[in-house]
mmCIF file of C-alpha atoms and ligand atoms in Angstrom:
data_model
loop_
_atom_site.group_PDB
_atom_site.id
_atom_site.type_symbol
_atom_site.label_atom_id
_atom_site.label_comp_id
_atom_site.label_asym_id
_atom_site.label_seq_id
_atom_site.Cartn_x
_atom_site.Cartn_y
_atom_site.Cartn_z
ATOM 1 C CA MET Z 295 44.576 -55.344 -51.518
ATOM 2 C CA SER Z 296 40.944 -55.417 -52.483
ATOM 3 C CA LEU Z 297 39.813 -54.913 -56.053
ATOM 4 C CA ARG Z 298 37.997 -51.841 -57.254
ATOM 5 C CA LEU Z 299 35.940 -51.051 -60.324
ATOM 6 C CA GLY Z 300 38.179 -50.445 -63.323
ATOM 7 C CA ASP Z 301 41.025 -52.557 -61.922
ATOM 8 C CA THR Z 302 42.524 -55.334 -64.005
ATOM 9 C CA ALA Z 303 40.977 -58.641 -62.939
ATOM 10 C CA PRO Z 304 43.728 -60.917 -61.619
ATOM 11 C CA ASN Z 305 44.442 -63.917 -63.819
ATOM 12 C CA PHE Z 306 44.696 -67.415 -62.323
ATOM 13 C CA THR Z 307 44.772 -71.071 -63.223
ATOM 14 C CA ALA Z 308 42.391 -73.296 -61.284
ATOM 15 C CA GLN Z 309 41.051 -76.831 -61.126
ATOM 16 C CA THR Z 310 37.360 -76.912 -62.005
ATOM 17 C CA THR Z 311 34.600 -79.396 -62.682
ATOM 18 C CA GLU Z 312 35.326 -78.832 -66.393
ATOM 19 C CA GLY Z 313 39.104 -79.340 -66.100
ATOM 20 C CA GLU Z 314 41.924 -76.870 -65.565
ATOM 21 C CA ILE Z 315 41.042 -73.307 -66.526
ATOM 22 C CA ASN Z 316 43.200 -70.274 -67.133
ATOM 23 C CA PHE Z 317 40.869 -67.384 -66.382
ATOM 24 C CA TYR Z 318 42.017 -65.070 -69.180
ATOM 25 C CA ASP Z 319 41.819 -67.894 -71.747
ATOM 26 C CA PHE Z 320 38.363 -68.711 -70.412
ATOM 27 C CA ILE Z 321 37.208 -65.094 -70.867
ATOM 28 C CA GLY Z 322 38.676 -64.898 -74.373
ATOM 29 C CA ASN Z 323 37.229 -61.893 -76.190
ATOM 30 C CA GLY Z 324 33.919 -62.056 -74.357
ATOM 31 C CA TRP Z 325 32.602 -61.201 -70.914
ATOM 32 C CA ALA Z 326 32.788 -63.278 -67.744
ATOM 33 C CA ILE Z 327 31.103 -63.585 -64.391
ATOM 34 C CA LEU Z 328 33.132 -64.980 -61.511
ATOM 35 C CA PHE Z 329 31.012 -65.639 -58.454
ATOM 36 C CA SER Z 330 31.686 -67.226 -55.103
ATOM 37 C CA HIS Z 331 29.403 -69.045 -52.711
ATOM 38 C CA PRO Z 332 30.081 -70.089 -49.116
ATOM 39 C CA ALA Z 333 30.013 -73.881 -49.367
ATOM 40 C CA ASP Z 334 28.758 -76.948 -51.228
ATOM 41 C CA PHE Z 335 25.653 -78.761 -49.965
ATOM 42 C CA THR Z 336 24.075 -75.588 -48.573
ATOM 43 C CA PRO Z 337 20.523 -74.542 -49.442
ATOM 44 C CA VAL Z 338 20.869 -70.965 -50.719
ATOM 45 C CA CYS Z 339 23.923 -71.858 -52.817
ATOM 46 C CA THR Z 340 22.028 -74.779 -54.331
ATOM 47 C CA THR Z 341 19.285 -72.438 -55.546
ATOM 48 C CA GLU Z 342 21.796 -69.865 -56.823
ATOM 49 C CA LEU Z 343 23.753 -72.309 -58.947
ATOM 50 C CA GLY Z 344 20.504 -73.844 -60.170
ATOM 51 C CA LYS Z 345 19.143 -70.445 -61.214
ATOM 52 C CA THR Z 346 22.394 -69.621 -62.994
ATOM 53 C CA ALA Z 347 22.178 -72.907 -64.897
ATOM 54 C CA LEU Z 348 18.568 -72.205 -65.868
ATOM 55 C CA LEU Z 349 19.625 -68.785 -67.186
ATOM 56 C CA GLN Z 350 22.629 -70.191 -69.065
ATOM 57 C CA GLU Z 351 21.104 -69.300 -72.466
ATOM 58 C CA GLU Z 352 20.564 -65.707 -71.357
ATOM 59 C CA PHE Z 353 24.213 -65.416 -70.348
ATOM 60 C CA ALA Z 354 25.339 -67.036 -73.612
ATOM 61 C CA LYS Z 355 23.177 -64.616 -75.648
ATOM 62 C CA ARG Z 356 25.134 -61.790 -74.042
ATOM 63 C CA ASN Z 357 28.473 -63.495 -74.720
ATOM 64 C CA VAL Z 358 29.000 -63.967 -70.971
ATOM 65 C CA LYS Z 359 30.737 -67.045 -69.569
ATOM 66 C CA VAL Z 360 30.025 -68.000 -65.983
ATOM 67 C CA LEU Z 361 32.498 -69.435 -63.485
ATOM 68 C CA ALA Z 362 31.561 -70.351 -59.906
ATOM 69 C CA VAL Z 363 34.005 -70.746 -57.028
ATOM 70 C CA SER Z 364 34.086 -72.139 -53.532
ATOM 71 C CA ILE Z 365 36.847 -73.535 -51.384
ATOM 72 C CA ASP Z 366 35.403 -77.063 -51.401
ATOM 73 C CA PRO Z 367 37.289 -79.831 -53.242
ATOM 74 C CA LEU Z 368 36.399 -81.198 -56.680
ATOM 75 C CA ASP Z 369 34.925 -84.503 -55.465
ATOM 76 C CA LYS Z 370 32.426 -82.570 -53.328
ATOM 77 C CA HIS Z 371 31.580 -80.305 -56.277
ATOM 78 C CA PHE Z 372 30.808 -83.332 -58.466
ATOM 79 C CA GLU Z 373 28.515 -84.849 -55.816
ATOM 80 C CA TRP Z 374 26.792 -81.552 -55.066
ATOM 81 C CA ARG Z 375 26.287 -80.799 -58.772
ATOM 82 C CA LYS Z 376 24.119 -83.931 -59.018
ATOM 83 C CA ASP Z 377 21.927 -82.569 -56.197
ATOM 84 C CA ILE Z 378 21.668 -79.144 -57.876
ATOM 85 C CA ASN Z 379 20.591 -80.705 -61.167
ATOM 86 C CA GLU Z 380 18.064 -82.937 -59.405
ATOM 87 C CA THR Z 381 16.501 -80.373 -57.066
ATOM 88 C CA GLN Z 382 16.624 -77.285 -59.321
ATOM 89 C CA HIS Z 383 15.615 -79.163 -62.507
ATOM 90 C CA CYS Z 384 18.615 -77.939 -64.450
ATOM 91 C CA THR Z 385 21.925 -79.030 -65.923
ATOM 92 C CA VAL Z 386 24.862 -77.123 -64.496
ATOM 93 C CA GLY Z 387 27.034 -76.655 -67.572
ATOM 94 C CA PHE Z 388 29.386 -73.990 -66.264
ATOM 95 C CA PRO Z 389 32.598 -74.792 -64.367
ATOM 96 C CA ILE Z 390 32.860 -74.698 -60.584
ATOM 97 C CA ILE Z 391 36.342 -73.942 -59.253
ATOM 98 C CA ALA Z 392 37.697 -76.089 -56.429
ATOM 99 C CA ASP Z 393 39.619 -73.390 -54.604
ATOM 100 C CA ALA Z 394 41.014 -75.539 -51.803
ATOM 101 C CA ASP Z 395 44.177 -73.409 -51.525
ATOM 102 C CA ARG Z 396 42.049 -70.214 -51.539
ATOM 103 C CA ASN Z 397 44.113 -68.745 -54.350
ATOM 104 C CA VAL Z 398 41.101 -67.295 -56.182
ATOM 105 C CA ALA Z 399 39.326 -66.344 -52.946
ATOM 106 C CA THR Z 400 42.405 -64.394 -51.875
ATOM 107 C CA LEU Z 401 43.029 -62.720 -55.238
ATOM 108 C CA TYR Z 402 39.410 -61.524 -55.296
ATOM 109 C CA ASP Z 403 39.108 -60.816 -51.555
ATOM 110 C CA MET Z 404 36.179 -63.224 -51.209
ATOM 111 C CA ILE Z 405 36.805 -64.134 -47.569
ATOM 112 C CA HIS Z 406 35.561 -61.484 -45.164
ATOM 113 C CA PRO Z 407 36.887 -62.638 -41.790
ATOM 114 C CA ASN Z 408 34.299 -60.781 -39.734
ATOM 115 C CA ALA Z 409 31.542 -62.582 -41.640
ATOM 116 C CA SER Z 410 33.250 -65.992 -41.684
ATOM 117 C CA ALA Z 411 36.857 -66.940 -41.067
ATOM 118 C CA THR Z 412 36.759 -69.810 -43.533
ATOM 119 C CA ALA Z 413 33.915 -69.543 -46.048
ATOM 120 C CA THR Z 414 33.754 -67.222 -49.061
ATOM 121 C CA VAL Z 415 30.980 -64.640 -49.035
ATOM 122 C CA ARG Z 416 28.705 -64.182 -52.055
ATOM 123 C CA SER Z 417 30.964 -62.043 -54.239
ATOM 124 C CA LEU Z 418 30.187 -61.555 -57.909
ATOM 125 C CA PHE Z 419 32.447 -59.873 -60.468
ATOM 126 C CA VAL Z 420 31.619 -58.988 -64.052
ATOM 127 C CA ILE Z 421 34.778 -58.814 -66.151
ATOM 128 C CA GLY Z 422 34.822 -57.209 -69.593
ATOM 129 C CA PRO Z 423 36.680 -58.343 -72.725
ATOM 130 C CA ASP Z 424 39.418 -55.862 -71.727
ATOM 131 C CA LYS Z 425 39.850 -57.917 -68.495
ATOM 132 C CA LEU Z 426 38.801 -54.966 -66.364
ATOM 133 C CA VAL Z 427 36.394 -55.264 -63.429
ATOM 134 C CA LYS Z 428 33.052 -53.761 -64.503
ATOM 135 C CA LEU Z 429 30.825 -54.738 -61.574
ATOM 136 C CA MET Z 430 31.258 -56.076 -58.049
ATOM 137 C CA ILE Z 431 28.420 -57.111 -55.786
ATOM 138 C CA ILE Z 432 28.800 -58.688 -52.378
ATOM 139 C CA TYR Z 433 25.978 -60.405 -50.523
ATOM 140 C CA PRO Z 434 26.024 -62.165 -47.162
ATOM 141 C CA ALA Z 435 25.679 -65.938 -46.965
ATOM 142 C CA SER Z 436 22.044 -65.720 -45.889
ATOM 143 C CA THR Z 437 20.789 -63.796 -48.953
ATOM 144 C CA GLY Z 438 20.627 -65.369 -52.376
ATOM 145 C CA ARG Z 439 21.449 -63.062 -55.280
ATOM 146 C CA ASN Z 440 18.991 -61.964 -57.955
ATOM 147 C CA PHE Z 441 20.358 -63.279 -61.247
ATOM 148 C CA TYR Z 442 17.839 -61.309 -63.310
ATOM 149 C CA GLU Z 443 19.452 -58.216 -61.779
ATOM 150 C CA VAL Z 444 22.853 -59.532 -62.835
ATOM 151 C CA LEU Z 445 21.571 -59.910 -66.421
ATOM 152 C CA ARG Z 446 20.060 -56.426 -66.271
ATOM 153 C CA VAL Z 447 23.382 -54.920 -65.210
ATOM 154 C CA VAL Z 448 25.206 -56.838 -67.959
ATOM 155 C CA ASP Z 449 22.754 -55.313 -70.472
ATOM 156 C CA SER Z 450 23.529 -51.868 -69.090
ATOM 157 C CA LEU Z 451 27.303 -52.456 -69.053
ATOM 158 C CA GLN Z 452 27.335 -53.737 -72.620
ATOM 159 C CA LEU Z 453 25.197 -50.829 -73.813
ATOM 160 C CA THR Z 454 27.181 -48.124 -72.040
ATOM 161 C CA ALA Z 455 30.456 -49.656 -73.307
ATOM 162 C CA GLY Z 456 29.348 -48.965 -76.883
ATOM 163 C CA PHE Z 457 27.437 -45.673 -76.680
ATOM 164 C CA SER Z 458 27.687 -42.372 -74.751
ATOM 165 C CA VAL Z 459 24.716 -43.265 -72.576
ATOM 166 C CA ALA Z 460 23.951 -44.283 -69.014
ATOM 167 C CA THR Z 461 20.923 -46.163 -67.710
ATOM 168 C CA PRO Z 462 18.425 -44.762 -65.182
ATOM 169 C CA ALA Z 463 17.089 -46.368 -62.021
ATOM 170 C CA ASP Z 464 15.323 -49.675 -62.624
ATOM 171 C CA TRP Z 465 16.084 -49.497 -66.367
ATOM 172 C CA LYS Z 466 15.431 -52.600 -68.400
ATOM 173 C CA SER Z 467 16.542 -53.339 -71.937
ATOM 174 C CA GLY Z 468 14.149 -51.623 -74.365
ATOM 175 C CA GLU Z 469 13.522 -48.565 -72.212
ATOM 176 C CA ASP Z 470 14.875 -45.064 -72.815
ATOM 177 C CA VAL Z 471 18.422 -44.328 -71.663
ATOM 178 C CA ILE Z 472 20.187 -41.215 -70.402
ATOM 179 C CA VAL Z 473 22.603 -39.090 -72.433
ATOM 180 C CA VAL Z 474 25.824 -38.783 -70.407
ATOM 181 C CA PRO Z 475 26.692 -35.295 -69.087
ATOM 182 C CA ALA Z 476 29.912 -35.174 -71.179
ATOM 183 C CA VAL Z 477 27.844 -34.915 -74.387
ATOM 184 C CA SER Z 478 26.277 -31.523 -75.139
ATOM 185 C CA THR Z 479 22.624 -31.448 -76.141
ATOM 186 C CA GLU Z 480 23.648 -30.140 -79.568
ATOM 187 C CA ASP Z 481 25.976 -33.129 -80.090
ATOM 188 C CA ALA Z 482 23.426 -35.534 -78.603
ATOM 189 C CA ILE Z 483 20.861 -34.502 -81.213
ATOM 190 C CA LYS Z 484 23.367 -35.368 -83.964
ATOM 191 C CA LYS Z 485 24.532 -38.568 -82.236
ATOM 192 C CA PHE Z 486 21.104 -40.004 -81.422
ATOM 193 C CA PRO Z 487 18.879 -39.758 -84.513
ATOM 194 C CA LYS Z 488 15.947 -41.384 -82.679
ATOM 195 C CA GLY Z 489 15.581 -38.117 -80.742
ATOM 196 C CA VAL Z 490 16.602 -36.499 -77.476
ATOM 197 C CA LYS Z 491 14.093 -35.495 -74.810
ATOM 198 C CA VAL Z 492 15.442 -32.677 -72.628
ATOM 199 C CA VAL Z 493 13.770 -32.706 -69.182
ATOM 200 C CA LYS Z 494 16.478 -30.525 -67.591
ATOM 201 C CA PRO Z 495 19.755 -29.449 -69.193
ATOM 202 C CA TYR Z 496 21.439 -32.277 -67.242
ATOM 203 C CA LEU Z 497 18.625 -34.845 -67.613
ATOM 204 C CA ARG Z 498 18.232 -35.947 -71.209
ATOM 205 C CA TYR Z 499 16.736 -39.180 -72.499
ATOM 206 C CA THR Z 500 17.041 -40.977 -75.818
ATOM 207 C CA PRO Z 501 15.610 -44.295 -77.037
ATOM 208 C CA GLN Z 502 17.977 -47.214 -76.549
ATOM 209 C CA PRO Z 503 20.434 -46.716 -79.444
ATOM 210 C CA ASN Z 504 21.293 -50.356 -80.207
ATOM 211 C CA LEU Z 505 17.742 -51.566 -80.926
HETATM 212 C C1 LIG R 163 23.413 -71.355 -47.881
HETATM 213 O O1 LIG R 163 24.046 -71.330 -48.928
HETATM 214 O O2 LIG R 163 22.320 -71.834 -47.831
HETATM 215 C C2 LIG R 163 23.974 -70.737 -46.650
HETATM 216 C C3 LIG R 163 25.330 -70.800 -46.419
HETATM 217 C C4 LIG R 163 25.828 -70.261 -45.250
HETATM 218 C C5 LIG R 163 24.961 -69.679 -44.323
HETATM 219 C C6 LIG R 163 23.600 -69.601 -44.587
HETATM 220 C C7 LIG R 163 23.104 -70.140 -45.754
#
């Protein structure tokens, strides 16, 4: 059965370029991103893993560990990683799972047979410290993902996990956020000392509370 938001992320043990990993141990008390790509030695995937490596500090700042997966074997991953580092001017420091038996791909429903019978699509899951699925995005093989968007969503997820706020369209860290409907305006004024701007009774903004 496919996963949905709020579901418990399935645990697994897998062989990776950084040794054997138990997913829950890997996540620890932080956040994780598990993302699949169709195959090693392919152009879009090369740029995606390179971009992720270049943004490694940004993920670390947010206490997010990254774990890539494809169904290619470890020896191919090691060879391909050299190409990624060379062509994308980076050092891939995150593990890449060799999912030859498709255990992870199956658990996370990463093979969409009408897109490709054998290759994983571009699935990306953000998992919280509670091991619940917080975000799922699925792209086709031909479209590389926007990893700045992934960071932006992580910022939103981490903010909304700690405060009774939501984030508006195109929000970026530092901009005003939305008071959730469950909080009355009277309570919002007490809860958010930086102020509450009421545009409509259901549309209320406050400055980002954790800055
Ligand atoms: C790629 O990663 O470049 C790719 C993989 C499968 C189809 C198209 C592009």
